[in-house]
PDB file of C-alpha atoms in Angstrom:
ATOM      1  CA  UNK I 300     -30.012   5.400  -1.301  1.00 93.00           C
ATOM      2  CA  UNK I 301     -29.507   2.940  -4.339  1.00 95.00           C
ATOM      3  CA  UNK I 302     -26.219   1.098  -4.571  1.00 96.00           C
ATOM      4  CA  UNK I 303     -24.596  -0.560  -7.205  1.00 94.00           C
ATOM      5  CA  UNK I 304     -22.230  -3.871  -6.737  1.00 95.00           C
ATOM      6  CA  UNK I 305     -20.639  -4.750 -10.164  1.00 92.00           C
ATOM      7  CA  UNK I 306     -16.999  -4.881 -11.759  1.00 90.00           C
ATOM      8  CA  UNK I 307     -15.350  -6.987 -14.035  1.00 88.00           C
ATOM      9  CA  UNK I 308     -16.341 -10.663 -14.767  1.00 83.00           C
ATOM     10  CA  UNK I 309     -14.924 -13.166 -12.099  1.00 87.00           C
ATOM     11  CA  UNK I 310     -13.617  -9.980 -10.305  1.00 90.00           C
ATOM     12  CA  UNK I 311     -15.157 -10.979  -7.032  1.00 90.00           C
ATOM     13  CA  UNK I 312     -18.331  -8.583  -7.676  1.00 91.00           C
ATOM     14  CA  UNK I 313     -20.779 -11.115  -5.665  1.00 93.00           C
ATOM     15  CA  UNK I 314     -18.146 -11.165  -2.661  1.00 94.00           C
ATOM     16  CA  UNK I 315     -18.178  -7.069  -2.943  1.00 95.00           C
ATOM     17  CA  UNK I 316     -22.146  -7.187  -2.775  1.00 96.00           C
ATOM     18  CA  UNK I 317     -22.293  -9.752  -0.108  1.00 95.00           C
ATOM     19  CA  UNK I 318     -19.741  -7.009   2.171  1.00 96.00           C
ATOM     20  CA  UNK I 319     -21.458  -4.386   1.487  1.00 96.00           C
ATOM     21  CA  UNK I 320     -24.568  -5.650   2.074  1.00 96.00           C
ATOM     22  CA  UNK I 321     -23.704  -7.128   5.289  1.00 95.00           C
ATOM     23  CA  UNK I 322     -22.252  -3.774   6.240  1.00 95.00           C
ATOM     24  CA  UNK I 323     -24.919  -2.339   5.932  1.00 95.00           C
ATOM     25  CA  UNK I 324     -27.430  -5.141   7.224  1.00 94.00           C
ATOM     26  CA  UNK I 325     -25.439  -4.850  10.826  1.00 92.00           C
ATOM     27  CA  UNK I 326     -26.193  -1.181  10.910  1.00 87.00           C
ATOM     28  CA  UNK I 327     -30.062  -2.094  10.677  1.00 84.00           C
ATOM     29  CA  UNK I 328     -29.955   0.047   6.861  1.00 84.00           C
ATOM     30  CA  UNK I 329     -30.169  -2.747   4.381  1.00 93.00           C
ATOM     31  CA  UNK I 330     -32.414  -4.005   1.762  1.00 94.00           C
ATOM     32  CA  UNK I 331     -30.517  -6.807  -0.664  1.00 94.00           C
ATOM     33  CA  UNK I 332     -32.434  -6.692  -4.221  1.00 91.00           C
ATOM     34  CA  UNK I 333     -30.227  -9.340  -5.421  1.00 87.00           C
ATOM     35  CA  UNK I 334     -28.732  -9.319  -9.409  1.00 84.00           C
ATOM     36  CA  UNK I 335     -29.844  -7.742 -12.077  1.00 80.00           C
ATOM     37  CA  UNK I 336     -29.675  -9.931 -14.891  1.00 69.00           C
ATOM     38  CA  UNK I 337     -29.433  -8.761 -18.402  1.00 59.00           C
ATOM     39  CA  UNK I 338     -32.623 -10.046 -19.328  1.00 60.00           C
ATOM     40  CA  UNK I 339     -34.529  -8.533 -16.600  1.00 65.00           C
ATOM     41  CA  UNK I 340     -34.819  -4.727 -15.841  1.00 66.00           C
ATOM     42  CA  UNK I 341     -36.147  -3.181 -12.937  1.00 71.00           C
ATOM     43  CA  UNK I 342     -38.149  -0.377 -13.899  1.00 76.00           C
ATOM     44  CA  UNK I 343     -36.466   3.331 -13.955  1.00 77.00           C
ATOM     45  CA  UNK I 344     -39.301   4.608 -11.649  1.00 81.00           C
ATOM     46  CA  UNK I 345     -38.644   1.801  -9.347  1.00 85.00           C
ATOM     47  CA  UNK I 346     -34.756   3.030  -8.865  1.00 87.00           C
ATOM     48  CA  UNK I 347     -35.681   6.342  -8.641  1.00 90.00           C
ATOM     49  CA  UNK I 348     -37.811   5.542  -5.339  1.00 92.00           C
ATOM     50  CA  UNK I 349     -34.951   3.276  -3.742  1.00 93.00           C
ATOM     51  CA  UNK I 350     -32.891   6.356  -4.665  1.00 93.00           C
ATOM     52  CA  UNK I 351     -34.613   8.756  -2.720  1.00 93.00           C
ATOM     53  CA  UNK I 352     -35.138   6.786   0.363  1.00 94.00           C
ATOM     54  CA  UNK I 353     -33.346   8.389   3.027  1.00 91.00           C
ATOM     55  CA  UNK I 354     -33.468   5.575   5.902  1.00 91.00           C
ATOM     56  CA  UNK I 355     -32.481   2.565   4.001  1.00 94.00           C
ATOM     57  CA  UNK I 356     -29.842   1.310   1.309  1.00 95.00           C
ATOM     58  CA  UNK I 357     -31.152  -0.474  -1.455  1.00 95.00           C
ATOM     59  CA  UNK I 358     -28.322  -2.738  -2.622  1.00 96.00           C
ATOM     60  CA  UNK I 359     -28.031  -4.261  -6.286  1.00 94.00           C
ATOM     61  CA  UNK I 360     -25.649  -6.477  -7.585  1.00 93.00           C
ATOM     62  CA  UNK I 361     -25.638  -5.366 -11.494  1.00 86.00           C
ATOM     63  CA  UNK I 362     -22.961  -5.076 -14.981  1.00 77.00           C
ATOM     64  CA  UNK I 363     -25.714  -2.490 -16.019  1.00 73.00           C
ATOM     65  CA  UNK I 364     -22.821  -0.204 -16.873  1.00 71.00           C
ATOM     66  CA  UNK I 365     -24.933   2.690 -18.930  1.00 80.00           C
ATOM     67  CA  UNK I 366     -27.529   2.567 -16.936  1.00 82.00           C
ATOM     68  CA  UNK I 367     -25.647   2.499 -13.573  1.00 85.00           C
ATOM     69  CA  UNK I 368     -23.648   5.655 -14.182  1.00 88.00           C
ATOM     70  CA  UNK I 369     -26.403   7.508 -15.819  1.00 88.00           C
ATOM     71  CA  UNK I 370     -28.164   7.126 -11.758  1.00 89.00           C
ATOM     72  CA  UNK I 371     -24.810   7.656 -10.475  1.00 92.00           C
ATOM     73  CA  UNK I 372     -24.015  10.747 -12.180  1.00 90.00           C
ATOM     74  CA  UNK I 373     -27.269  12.138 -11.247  1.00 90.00           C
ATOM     75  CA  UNK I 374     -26.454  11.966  -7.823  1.00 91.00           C
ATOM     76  CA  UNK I 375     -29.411   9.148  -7.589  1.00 92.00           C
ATOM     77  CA  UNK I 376     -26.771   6.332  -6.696  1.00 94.00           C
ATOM     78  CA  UNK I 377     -23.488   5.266  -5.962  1.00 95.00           C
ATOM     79  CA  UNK I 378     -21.264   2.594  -7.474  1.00 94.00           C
ATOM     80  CA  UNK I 379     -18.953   0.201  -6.248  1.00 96.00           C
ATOM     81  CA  UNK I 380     -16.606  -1.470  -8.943  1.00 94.00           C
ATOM     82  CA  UNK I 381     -14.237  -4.397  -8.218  1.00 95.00           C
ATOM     83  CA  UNK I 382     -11.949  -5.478 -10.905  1.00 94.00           C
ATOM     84  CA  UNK I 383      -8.653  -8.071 -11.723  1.00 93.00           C
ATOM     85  CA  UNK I 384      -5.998  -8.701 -13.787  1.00 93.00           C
ATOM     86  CA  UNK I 385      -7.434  -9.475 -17.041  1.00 91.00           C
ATOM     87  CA  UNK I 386      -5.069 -12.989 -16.622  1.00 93.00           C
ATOM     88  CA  UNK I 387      -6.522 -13.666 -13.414  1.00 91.00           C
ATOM     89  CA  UNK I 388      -9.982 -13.597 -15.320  1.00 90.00           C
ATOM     90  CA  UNK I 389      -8.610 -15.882 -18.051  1.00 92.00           C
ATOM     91  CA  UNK I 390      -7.767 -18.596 -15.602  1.00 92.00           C
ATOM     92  CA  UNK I 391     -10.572 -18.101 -13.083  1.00 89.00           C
ATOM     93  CA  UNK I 392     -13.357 -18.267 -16.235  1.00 89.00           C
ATOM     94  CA  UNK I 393     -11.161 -21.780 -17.246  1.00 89.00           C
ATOM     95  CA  UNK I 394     -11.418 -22.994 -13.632  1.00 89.00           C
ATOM     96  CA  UNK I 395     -15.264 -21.938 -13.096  1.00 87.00           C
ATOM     97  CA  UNK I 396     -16.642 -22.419 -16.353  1.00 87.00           C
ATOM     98  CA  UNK I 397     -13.951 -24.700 -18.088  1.00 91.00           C
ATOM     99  CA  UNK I 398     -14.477 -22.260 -21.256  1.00 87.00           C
ATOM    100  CA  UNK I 399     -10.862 -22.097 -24.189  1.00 90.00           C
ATOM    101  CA  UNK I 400     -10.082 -20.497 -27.241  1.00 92.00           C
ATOM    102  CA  UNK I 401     -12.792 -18.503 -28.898  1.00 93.00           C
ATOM    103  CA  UNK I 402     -15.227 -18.563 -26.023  1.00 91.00           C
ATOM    104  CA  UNK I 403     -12.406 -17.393 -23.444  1.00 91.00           C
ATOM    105  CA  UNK I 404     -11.494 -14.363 -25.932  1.00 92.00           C
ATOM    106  CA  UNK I 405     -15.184 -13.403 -25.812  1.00 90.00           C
ATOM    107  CA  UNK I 406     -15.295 -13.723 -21.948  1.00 86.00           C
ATOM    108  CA  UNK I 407     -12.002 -11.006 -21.835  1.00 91.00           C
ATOM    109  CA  UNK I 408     -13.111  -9.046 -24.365  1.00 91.00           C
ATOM    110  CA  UNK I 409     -16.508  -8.699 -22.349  1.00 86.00           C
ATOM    111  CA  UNK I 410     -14.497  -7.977 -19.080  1.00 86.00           C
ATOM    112  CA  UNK I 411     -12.424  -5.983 -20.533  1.00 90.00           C
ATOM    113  CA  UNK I 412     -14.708  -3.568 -22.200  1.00 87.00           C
ATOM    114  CA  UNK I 413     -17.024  -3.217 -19.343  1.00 84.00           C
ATOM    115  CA  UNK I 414     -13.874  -2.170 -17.194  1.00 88.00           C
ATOM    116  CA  UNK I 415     -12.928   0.574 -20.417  1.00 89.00           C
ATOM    117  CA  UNK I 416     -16.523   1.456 -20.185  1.00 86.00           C
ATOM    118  CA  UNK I 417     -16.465   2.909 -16.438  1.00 87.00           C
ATOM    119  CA  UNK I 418     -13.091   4.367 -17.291  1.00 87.00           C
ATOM    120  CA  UNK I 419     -14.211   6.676 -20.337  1.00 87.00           C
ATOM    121  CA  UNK I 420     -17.216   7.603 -18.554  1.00 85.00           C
ATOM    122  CA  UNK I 421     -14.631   8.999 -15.920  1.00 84.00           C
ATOM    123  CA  UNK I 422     -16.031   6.705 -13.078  1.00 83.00           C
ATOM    124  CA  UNK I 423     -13.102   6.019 -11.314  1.00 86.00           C
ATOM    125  CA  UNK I 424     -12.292   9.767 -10.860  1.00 85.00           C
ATOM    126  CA  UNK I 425     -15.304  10.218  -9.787  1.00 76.00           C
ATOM    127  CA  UNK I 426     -15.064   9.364  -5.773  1.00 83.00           C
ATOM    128  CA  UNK I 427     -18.088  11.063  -5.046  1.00 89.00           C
ATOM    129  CA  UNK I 428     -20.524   8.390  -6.643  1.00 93.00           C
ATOM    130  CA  UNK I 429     -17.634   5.568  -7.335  1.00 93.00           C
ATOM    131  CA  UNK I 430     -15.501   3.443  -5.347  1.00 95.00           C
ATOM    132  CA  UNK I 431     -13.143   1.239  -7.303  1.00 95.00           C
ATOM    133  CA  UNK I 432     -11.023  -1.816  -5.462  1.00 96.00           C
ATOM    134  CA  UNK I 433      -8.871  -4.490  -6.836  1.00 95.00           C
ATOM    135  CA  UNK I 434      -9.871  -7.961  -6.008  1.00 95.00           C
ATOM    136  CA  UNK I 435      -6.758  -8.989  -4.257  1.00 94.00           C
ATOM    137  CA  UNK I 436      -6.872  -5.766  -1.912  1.00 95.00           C
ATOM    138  CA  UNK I 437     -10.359  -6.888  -1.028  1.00 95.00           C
ATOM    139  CA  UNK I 438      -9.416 -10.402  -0.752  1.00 94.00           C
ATOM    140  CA  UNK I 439      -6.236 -10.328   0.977  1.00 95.00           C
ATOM    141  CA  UNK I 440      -7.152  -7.607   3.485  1.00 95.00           C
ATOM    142  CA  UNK I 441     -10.712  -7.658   3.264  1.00 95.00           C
ATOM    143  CA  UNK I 442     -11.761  -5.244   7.329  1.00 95.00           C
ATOM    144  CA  UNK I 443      -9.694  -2.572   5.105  1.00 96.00           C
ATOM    145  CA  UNK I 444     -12.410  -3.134   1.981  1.00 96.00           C
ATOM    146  CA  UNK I 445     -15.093  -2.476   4.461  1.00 95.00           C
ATOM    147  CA  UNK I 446     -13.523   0.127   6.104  1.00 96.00           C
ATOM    148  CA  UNK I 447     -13.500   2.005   2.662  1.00 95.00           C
ATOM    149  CA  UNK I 448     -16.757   0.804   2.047  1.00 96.00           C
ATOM    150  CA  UNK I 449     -18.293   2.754   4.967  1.00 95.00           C
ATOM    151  CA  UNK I 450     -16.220   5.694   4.688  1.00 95.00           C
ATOM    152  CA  UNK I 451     -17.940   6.030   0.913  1.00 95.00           C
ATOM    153  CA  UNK I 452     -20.853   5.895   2.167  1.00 94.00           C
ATOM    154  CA  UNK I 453     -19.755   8.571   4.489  1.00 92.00           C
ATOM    155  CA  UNK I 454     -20.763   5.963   7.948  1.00 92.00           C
ATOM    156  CA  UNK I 455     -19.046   5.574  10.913  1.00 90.00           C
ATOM    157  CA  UNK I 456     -19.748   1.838  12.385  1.00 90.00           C
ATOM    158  CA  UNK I 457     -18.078   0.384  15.453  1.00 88.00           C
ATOM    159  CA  UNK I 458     -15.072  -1.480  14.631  1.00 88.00           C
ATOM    160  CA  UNK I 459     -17.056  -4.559  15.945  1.00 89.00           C
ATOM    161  CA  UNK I 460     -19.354  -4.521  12.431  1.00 88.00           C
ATOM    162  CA  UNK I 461     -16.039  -3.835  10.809  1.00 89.00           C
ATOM    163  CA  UNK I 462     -14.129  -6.772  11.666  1.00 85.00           C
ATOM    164  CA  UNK I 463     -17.217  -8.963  11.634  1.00 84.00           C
TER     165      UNK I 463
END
C-alpha cells in the first residue's frame, strides 16, 4: 500500500511521517521512501507498484497535492494530512527560517492554499483514503495520533507499539 505524509508547511508533516513510519516499522510492514521534493518525481509506474503491494507499506513524505489525491482517489493510496493555525505557521517559519514581510506572506499564502487545495478536492470528507489531524492534537497527545493512525489503516497493534 502507498502512503502519503504531507500537510501544511511547518505543520509537523516530518513528525507525522516519522509516526507513521515507525508504526508501521514495529509491525515488521514498513518501507520509508523518504520526501518527495518538488524537483524530483518518482515515476507514476513506480507508485503504482508500491500501491499494489499487499505485504508492505510504502511510506512517502510529499506536498504533491494533485498528484497525491489523484492515487488516493483511485483507491491506489491513502493520505495523511497534518495542518496548524495559519499564525502558528507565521511564527514557526520566523523562528526556523527567520523569513518577514513579503517572503512570510508567500510562505502563508503557500500553506494556505495547499490546505484549500485538499479541502475543494473534498479530502477531508473523504475518511476512506484521508486522515486529517491538527498539529497540537498530535503533539500534545501524540499514543492517541497513532492510535488513529492504525485504526486508518484498519491495524490492530498491541498497545506496546502504541505507546512506544
Amino acid at each position: 500500500m502507498l502512503i502519503f505524509c504531507s500537510g501544511m508547511l511547518r505543520s509537523g508533516s516530518a513528525f507525522q511521517y516519522n509516526l507513521v513510519s515507525s508504526l508501521l516499522e514495529s509491525m515488521g510492514k514498513c518501507i520509508r521512501h523518504g520526501r518527495w521534493e518538488p524537483r524530483e518525481k518518482f515515476k507514476e509506474s513506480q507508485l503504482l507498484v508500491w500501491a499494489k503491494d499487499p505485504e508492505v507499506f510504502h511510506v512517502i513524505k510529499s506536498a504533491r497535492y494533485p498528484e497525491e489525491i489523484n492515487l488516493a482517489k483511485q483507491g491506489q493510496a491513502r493520505i495523511f494530512y497534518i495542518h496548524r493555525d495559519i499564525r502558528d505557521i507565521a511564527v514557526a517559519s520566523k523562528f526556523k527560517w527567520g523569513v518577514e514581510g513579503e517572503k512570510l506572506i508567500e510562505i502563508l499564502d503557500l500553506a494556505q492554499s495547499s490546505h484549500n487545495l485538499m479541502e475543494k478536492t473534498g479530502a477531508f470528507d473523504a475518511s476512506d483514503w484521508c486522515l486529517k489531524q491538527k498539529y497540537e492534537e498530535v503533539f500534545l497527545n501524540t499514543e492517541q495520533a497513532v492510535k488513529q493512525h492504525a485504526e486508518f489503516l484498519q491495524l490492530n497493534p498491541p498497545d506496546e507499539i502504541i505507546q512506544k
